[in-house]
PDB file of C-alpha atoms in Angstrom:
ATOM      1  CA  UNK A  88      65.316 -17.680-184.970  1.00  0.00           C
ATOM      2  CA  UNK A  89      62.332 -14.851-185.024  1.00  0.00           C
ATOM      3  CA  UNK A  90      59.076 -16.427-184.003  1.00  0.00           C
ATOM      4  CA  UNK A  91      55.552 -15.695-185.207  1.00  0.00           C
ATOM      5  CA  UNK A  92      52.412 -16.620-183.614  1.00  0.00           C
ATOM      6  CA  UNK A  93      49.045 -15.593-183.805  1.00  0.00           C
ATOM      7  CA  UNK A  94      46.870 -13.525-181.238  1.00  0.00           C
ATOM      8  CA  UNK A  95      43.251 -13.397-181.440  1.00  0.00           C
ATOM      9  CA  UNK A  96      42.186 -10.732-178.763  1.00  0.00           C
ATOM     10  CA  UNK A  97      38.787  -9.693-178.323  1.00  0.00           C
ATOM     11  CA  UNK A  98      38.321  -6.482-180.296  1.00  0.00           C
ATOM     12  CA  UNK A  99      35.776  -3.768-181.715  1.00  0.00           C
ATOM     13  CA  UNK A 100      35.929  -1.523-184.449  1.00  0.00           C
ATOM     14  CA  UNK A 101      34.495   1.411-185.048  1.00  0.00           C
ATOM     15  CA  UNK A 102      34.866   3.061-188.208  1.00  0.00           C
ATOM     16  CA  UNK A 103      33.698   7.032-189.227  1.00  0.00           C
ATOM     17  CA  UNK A 104      32.971   7.788-192.192  1.00  0.00           C
ATOM     18  CA  UNK A 105      32.585  11.826-192.706  1.00  0.00           C
ATOM     19  CA  UNK A 106      29.778  12.992-195.296  1.00  0.00           C
ATOM     20  CA  UNK A 107      29.798  15.150-198.160  1.00  0.00           C
ATOM     21  CA  UNK A 108      26.966  17.577-195.797  1.00  0.00           C
ATOM     22  CA  UNK A 109      29.257  17.358-192.799  1.00  0.00           C
ATOM     23  CA  UNK A 110      30.101  21.265-192.044  1.00  0.00           C
ATOM     24  CA  UNK A 111      33.889  20.331-191.807  1.00  0.00           C
ATOM     25  CA  UNK A 112      33.778  17.821-194.630  1.00  0.00           C
ATOM     26  CA  UNK A 113      36.927  17.224-195.674  1.00  0.00           C
ATOM     27  CA  UNK A 114      38.977  17.497-192.326  1.00  0.00           C
ATOM     28  CA  UNK A 115      39.110  13.831-191.866  1.00  0.00           C
ATOM     29  CA  UNK A 116      37.231  11.956-194.289  1.00  0.00           C
ATOM     30  CA  UNK A 117      37.615   8.383-192.472  1.00  0.00           C
ATOM     31  CA  UNK A 118      38.695   6.486-189.318  1.00  0.00           C
ATOM     32  CA  UNK A 119      38.894   3.245-188.150  1.00  0.00           C
ATOM     33  CA  UNK A 120      39.238   3.313-184.298  1.00  0.00           C
ATOM     34  CA  UNK A 121      40.128  -0.401-182.880  1.00  0.00           C
ATOM     35  CA  UNK A 122      39.397  -1.178-178.825  1.00  0.00           C
ATOM     36  CA  UNK A 123      42.109  -4.145-177.991  1.00  0.00           C
ATOM     37  CA  UNK A 124      39.743  -5.360-174.714  1.00  0.00           C
ATOM     38  CA  UNK A 125      42.166  -7.558-173.271  1.00  0.00           C
ATOM     39  CA  UNK A 126      44.892  -5.268-173.573  1.00  0.00           C
ATOM     40  CA  UNK A 127      43.504  -1.935-172.931  1.00  0.00           C
ATOM     41  CA  UNK A 128      44.683  -0.586-176.120  1.00  0.00           C
ATOM     42  CA  UNK A 129      43.764   1.840-178.821  1.00  0.00           C
ATOM     43  CA  UNK A 130      44.550   2.343-182.019  1.00  0.00           C
ATOM     44  CA  UNK A 131      43.406   4.824-184.946  1.00  0.00           C
ATOM     45  CA  UNK A 132      43.789   4.386-188.596  1.00  0.00           C
ATOM     46  CA  UNK A 133      42.562   7.534-190.454  1.00  0.00           C
ATOM     47  CA  UNK A 134      43.093  10.055-193.557  1.00  0.00           C
ATOM     48  CA  UNK A 135      44.094  12.746-190.703  1.00  0.00           C
ATOM     49  CA  UNK A 136      46.777  10.405-189.218  1.00  0.00           C
ATOM     50  CA  UNK A 137      47.648   7.066-187.314  1.00  0.00           C
ATOM     51  CA  UNK A 138      47.208   7.086-183.130  1.00  0.00           C
ATOM     52  CA  UNK A 139      48.207   3.990-180.741  1.00  0.00           C
ATOM     53  CA  UNK A 140      47.948   4.193-177.051  1.00  0.00           C
ATOM     54  CA  UNK A 141      48.108   1.313-174.259  1.00  0.00           C
ATOM     55  CA  UNK A 142      46.783   2.161-170.624  1.00  0.00           C
ATOM     56  CA  UNK A 143      47.164  -0.708-168.114  1.00  0.00           C
ATOM     57  CA  UNK A 144      44.765  -3.503-167.847  1.00  0.00           C
ATOM     58  CA  UNK A 145      42.445  -2.659-164.830  1.00  0.00           C
ATOM     59  CA  UNK A 146      39.682  -5.577-165.848  1.00  0.00           C
ATOM     60  CA  UNK A 147      38.940  -6.253-162.348  1.00  0.00           C
ATOM     61  CA  UNK A 148      37.975  -2.668-161.373  1.00  0.00           C
ATOM     62  CA  UNK A 149      37.044  -1.239-164.885  1.00  0.00           C
ATOM     63  CA  UNK A 150      36.397  -2.655-168.283  1.00  0.00           C
ATOM     64  CA  UNK A 151      38.345  -0.647-171.072  1.00  0.00           C
ATOM     65  CA  UNK A 152      35.384   0.323-172.822  1.00  0.00           C
ATOM     66  CA  UNK A 153      33.937   2.095-169.758  1.00  0.00           C
ATOM     67  CA  UNK A 154      37.346   3.527-169.240  1.00  0.00           C
ATOM     68  CA  UNK A 155      37.183   5.079-172.795  1.00  0.00           C
ATOM     69  CA  UNK A 156      33.580   6.687-172.306  1.00  0.00           C
ATOM     70  CA  UNK A 157      34.675   8.222-169.498  1.00  0.00           C
ATOM     71  CA  UNK A 158      38.309   9.932-171.036  1.00  0.00           C
ATOM     72  CA  UNK A 159      37.790  13.945-171.754  1.00  0.00           C
ATOM     73  CA  UNK A 160      39.673  15.487-174.515  1.00  0.00           C
ATOM     74  CA  UNK A 161      43.118  16.708-173.080  1.00  0.00           C
ATOM     75  CA  UNK A 162      43.524  13.736-171.360  1.00  0.00           C
ATOM     76  CA  UNK A 163      43.194  11.752-174.997  1.00  0.00           C
ATOM     77  CA  UNK A 164      45.187  14.566-176.766  1.00  0.00           C
ATOM     78  CA  UNK A 165      48.204  13.837-174.368  1.00  0.00           C
ATOM     79  CA  UNK A 166      48.273   9.877-174.609  1.00  0.00           C
ATOM     80  CA  UNK A 167      47.804  10.211-178.400  1.00  0.00           C
ATOM     81  CA  UNK A 168      50.548  12.736-179.434  1.00  0.00           C
ATOM     82  CA  UNK A 169      52.797  15.280-178.853  1.00  0.00           C
ATOM     83  CA  UNK A 170      53.002  19.127-179.062  1.00  0.00           C
ATOM     84  CA  UNK A 171      55.318  19.399-182.247  1.00  0.00           C
ATOM     85  CA  UNK A 172      53.688  22.767-184.081  1.00  0.00           C
ATOM     86  CA  UNK A 173      54.930  26.127-182.739  1.00  0.00           C
ATOM     87  CA  UNK A 174      52.293  28.369-181.624  1.00  0.00           C
ATOM     88  CA  UNK A 175      53.109  31.397-182.762  1.00  0.00           C
ATOM     89  CA  UNK A 176      50.468  33.460-180.987  1.00  0.00           C
ATOM     90  CA  UNK A 177      51.841  31.762-177.583  1.00  0.00           C
ATOM     91  CA  UNK A 178      55.240  32.271-178.352  1.00  0.00           C
ATOM     92  CA  UNK A 179      54.819  36.184-179.562  1.00  0.00           C
ATOM     93  CA  UNK A 180      53.024  36.520-175.952  1.00  0.00           C
ATOM     94  CA  UNK A 181      55.781  34.955-173.977  1.00  0.00           C
ATOM     95  CA  UNK A 182      57.916  36.592-175.604  1.00  0.00           C
ATOM     96  CA  UNK A 183      56.513  40.053-175.500  1.00  0.00           C
ATOM     97  CA  UNK A 184      56.224  38.854-171.120  1.00  0.00           C
ATOM     98  CA  UNK A 185      60.088  38.083-171.501  1.00  0.00           C
ATOM     99  CA  UNK A 186      60.870  41.562-172.856  1.00  0.00           C
ATOM    100  CA  UNK A 187      58.457  43.419-170.134  1.00  0.00           C
ATOM    101  CA  UNK A 188      60.544  41.121-167.530  1.00  0.00           C
ATOM    102  CA  UNK A 189      63.679  42.454-168.946  1.00  0.00           C
ATOM    103  CA  UNK A 190      62.571  45.954-168.545  1.00  0.00           C
ATOM    104  CA  UNK A 191      62.248  46.987-172.433  1.00  0.00           C
ATOM    105  CA  UNK A 192      60.682  49.931-173.073  1.00  0.00           C
ATOM    106  CA  UNK A 193      58.578  49.277-176.189  1.00  0.00           C
ATOM    107  CA  UNK A 194      58.434  53.313-177.174  1.00  0.00           C
ATOM    108  CA  UNK A 195      62.154  53.450-177.405  1.00  0.00           C
ATOM    109  CA  UNK A 196      63.545  54.800-180.387  1.00  0.00           C
ATOM    110  CA  UNK A 197      67.023  54.638-181.768  1.00  0.00           C
ATOM    111  CA  UNK A 198      69.089  57.857-182.985  1.00  0.00           C
ATOM    112  CA  UNK A 199      67.044  57.560-186.404  1.00  0.00           C
ATOM    113  CA  UNK A 200      63.705  57.754-184.564  1.00  0.00           C
ATOM    114  CA  UNK A 201      62.802  54.277-185.052  1.00  0.00           C
ATOM    115  CA  UNK A 202      61.383  52.175-182.626  1.00  0.00           C
ATOM    116  CA  UNK A 203      64.574  49.738-180.889  1.00  0.00           C
ATOM    117  CA  UNK A 204      61.951  46.782-181.048  1.00  0.00           C
ATOM    118  CA  UNK A 205      59.907  46.790-184.345  1.00  0.00           C
ATOM    119  CA  UNK A 206      57.178  44.613-182.652  1.00  0.00           C
ATOM    120  CA  UNK A 207      56.020  43.423-186.274  1.00  0.00           C
ATOM    121  CA  UNK A 208      59.708  42.139-186.651  1.00  0.00           C
ATOM    122  CA  UNK A 209      59.492  40.333-183.228  1.00  0.00           C
ATOM    123  CA  UNK A 210      56.574  38.346-184.010  1.00  0.00           C
ATOM    124  CA  UNK A 211      57.915  37.616-187.710  1.00  0.00           C
ATOM    125  CA  UNK A 212      60.766  35.445-185.634  1.00  0.00           C
ATOM    126  CA  UNK A 213      57.989  33.743-184.113  1.00  0.00           C
ATOM    127  CA  UNK A 214      56.190  32.511-187.345  1.00  0.00           C
ATOM    128  CA  UNK A 215      59.387  30.291-188.209  1.00  0.00           C
ATOM    129  CA  UNK A 216      59.296  26.511-189.162  1.00  0.00           C
ATOM    130  CA  UNK A 217      60.778  25.041-186.096  1.00  0.00           C
ATOM    131  CA  UNK A 218      62.509  25.714-182.760  1.00  0.00           C
ATOM    132  CA  UNK A 219      65.838  26.362-183.925  1.00  0.00           C
ATOM    133  CA  UNK A 220      64.570  28.951-186.401  1.00  0.00           C
ATOM    134  CA  UNK A 221      62.332  30.790-183.500  1.00  0.00           C
ATOM    135  CA  UNK A 222      65.288  31.051-181.293  1.00  0.00           C
ATOM    136  CA  UNK A 223      68.093  31.742-183.617  1.00  0.00           C
ATOM    137  CA  UNK A 224      65.398  34.636-185.563  1.00  0.00           C
ATOM    138  CA  UNK A 225      65.023  36.167-182.003  1.00  0.00           C
ATOM    139  CA  UNK A 226      68.838  36.000-181.024  1.00  0.00           C
ATOM    140  CA  UNK A 227      69.836  37.979-184.094  1.00  0.00           C
ATOM    141  CA  UNK A 228      66.667  40.461-183.804  1.00  0.00           C
ATOM    142  CA  UNK A 229      68.203  41.233-179.871  1.00  0.00           C
ATOM    143  CA  UNK A 230      71.749  41.447-181.171  1.00  0.00           C
ATOM    144  CA  UNK A 231      72.999  45.361-180.436  1.00  0.00           C
ATOM    145  CA  UNK A 232      70.109  45.915-177.673  1.00  0.00           C
ATOM    146  CA  UNK A 233      69.529  45.611-174.020  1.00  0.00           C
ATOM    147  CA  UNK A 234      67.864  41.989-174.784  1.00  0.00           C
ATOM    148  CA  UNK A 235      70.787  40.631-176.484  1.00  0.00           C
ATOM    149  CA  UNK A 236      72.263  39.511-172.857  1.00  0.00           C
ATOM    150  CA  UNK A 237      68.874  37.451-172.305  1.00  0.00           C
ATOM    151  CA  UNK A 238      69.768  33.988-171.174  1.00  0.00           C
ATOM    152  CA  UNK A 239      69.755  31.452-174.041  1.00  0.00           C
ATOM    153  CA  UNK A 240      67.260  29.272-172.129  1.00  0.00           C
ATOM    154  CA  UNK A 241      64.868  32.194-171.198  1.00  0.00           C
ATOM    155  CA  UNK A 242      64.660  31.967-175.084  1.00  0.00           C
ATOM    156  CA  UNK A 243      63.879  28.587-175.930  1.00  0.00           C
ATOM    157  CA  UNK A 244      61.483  29.060-172.858  1.00  0.00           C
ATOM    158  CA  UNK A 245      59.858  31.076-174.964  1.00  0.00           C
ATOM    159  CA  UNK A 246      58.768  29.038-177.815  1.00  0.00           C
ATOM    160  CA  UNK A 247      55.238  27.341-177.230  1.00  0.00           C
ATOM    161  CA  UNK A 248      54.448  24.117-179.144  1.00  0.00           C
ATOM    162  CA  UNK A 249      50.834  23.209-179.918  1.00  0.00           C
ATOM    163  CA  UNK A 250      49.483  19.691-181.035  1.00  0.00           C
ATOM    164  CA  UNK A 251      48.669  19.096-184.859  1.00  0.00           C
ATOM    165  CA  UNK A 252      45.497  19.894-186.371  1.00  0.00           C
ATOM    166  CA  UNK A 253      45.112  16.064-187.215  1.00  0.00           C
ATOM    167  CA  UNK A 254      45.610  15.232-183.520  1.00  0.00           C
ATOM    168  CA  UNK A 255      43.214  17.672-182.648  1.00  0.00           C
ATOM    169  CA  UNK A 256      40.786  16.469-185.235  1.00  0.00           C
ATOM    170  CA  UNK A 257      40.923  13.155-184.733  1.00  0.00           C
ATOM    171  CA  UNK A 258      40.374  13.558-180.686  1.00  0.00           C
ATOM    172  CA  UNK A 259      37.182  15.507-181.598  1.00  0.00           C
ATOM    173  CA  UNK A 260      36.084  12.699-183.656  1.00  0.00           C
ATOM    174  CA  UNK A 261      36.631  10.554-180.726  1.00  0.00           C
ATOM    175  CA  UNK A 262      34.704  12.473-178.545  1.00  0.00           C
ATOM    176  CA  UNK A 263      31.697  13.589-180.691  1.00  0.00           C
ATOM    177  CA  UNK A 264      31.283   9.979-182.637  1.00  0.00           C
ATOM    178  CA  UNK A 265      33.307   7.293-181.081  1.00  0.00           C
ATOM    179  CA  UNK A 266      32.685   8.011-177.336  1.00  0.00           C
ATOM    180  CA  UNK A 267      28.748   7.834-177.188  1.00  0.00           C
ATOM    181  CA  UNK A 268      29.454   4.214-178.781  1.00  0.00           C
ATOM    182  CA  UNK A 269      31.873   3.405-176.133  1.00  0.00           C
ATOM    183  CA  UNK A 270      29.409   4.092-173.593  1.00  0.00           C
ATOM    184  CA  UNK A 271      26.721   2.137-174.702  1.00  0.00           C
ATOM    185  CA  UNK A 272      29.124  -0.909-175.077  1.00  0.00           C
ATOM    186  CA  UNK A 273      30.643  -0.018-171.465  1.00  0.00           C
ATOM    187  CA  UNK A 274      26.400   0.211-170.465  1.00  0.00           C
ATOM    188  CA  UNK A 275      25.664  -3.094-172.122  1.00  0.00           C
ATOM    189  CA  UNK A 276      28.591  -4.903-170.018  1.00  0.00           C
ATOM    190  CA  UNK A 277      26.236  -4.741-166.631  1.00  0.00           C
TER     191      UNK A 277
END
């Protein structure tokens, strides 16, 4: 039978609330950052998403708040989220690089004088909602051209992903408002 037990960890909760006068008011109105000092777990509940990550506790060498006070934004973003949205511009640049590697002559025209590779149409292929749609749109666009025999793996490799705006925002809030408080807690531990 399932068992439910109570655990009362040493916990620090920091609350963030955006104010009307803030230049980016509305981008993240509120957030609660919970730091489990025993288990080295950070959990965030906010109007721009919920995030959590746990580190290996290193009580003897570094407190959790000291760790939180020293991490950088890229590291934290990688821990809290995964790149999951198409970065259209980076994908388009990767497709252009692939085409150049295949020796595509961008000035080449068909028998009617139209460009064989209309780069605006290629760019539109990169502005799809998911990876499969980007891949399939590029595959269709390359039919009947020198890119038709392009390796499928190469097309998939062109698709670049990025973190959501909300994930980036919560990390920015952490860095700007929460991390200085973590440093205060860390300094007071000594």
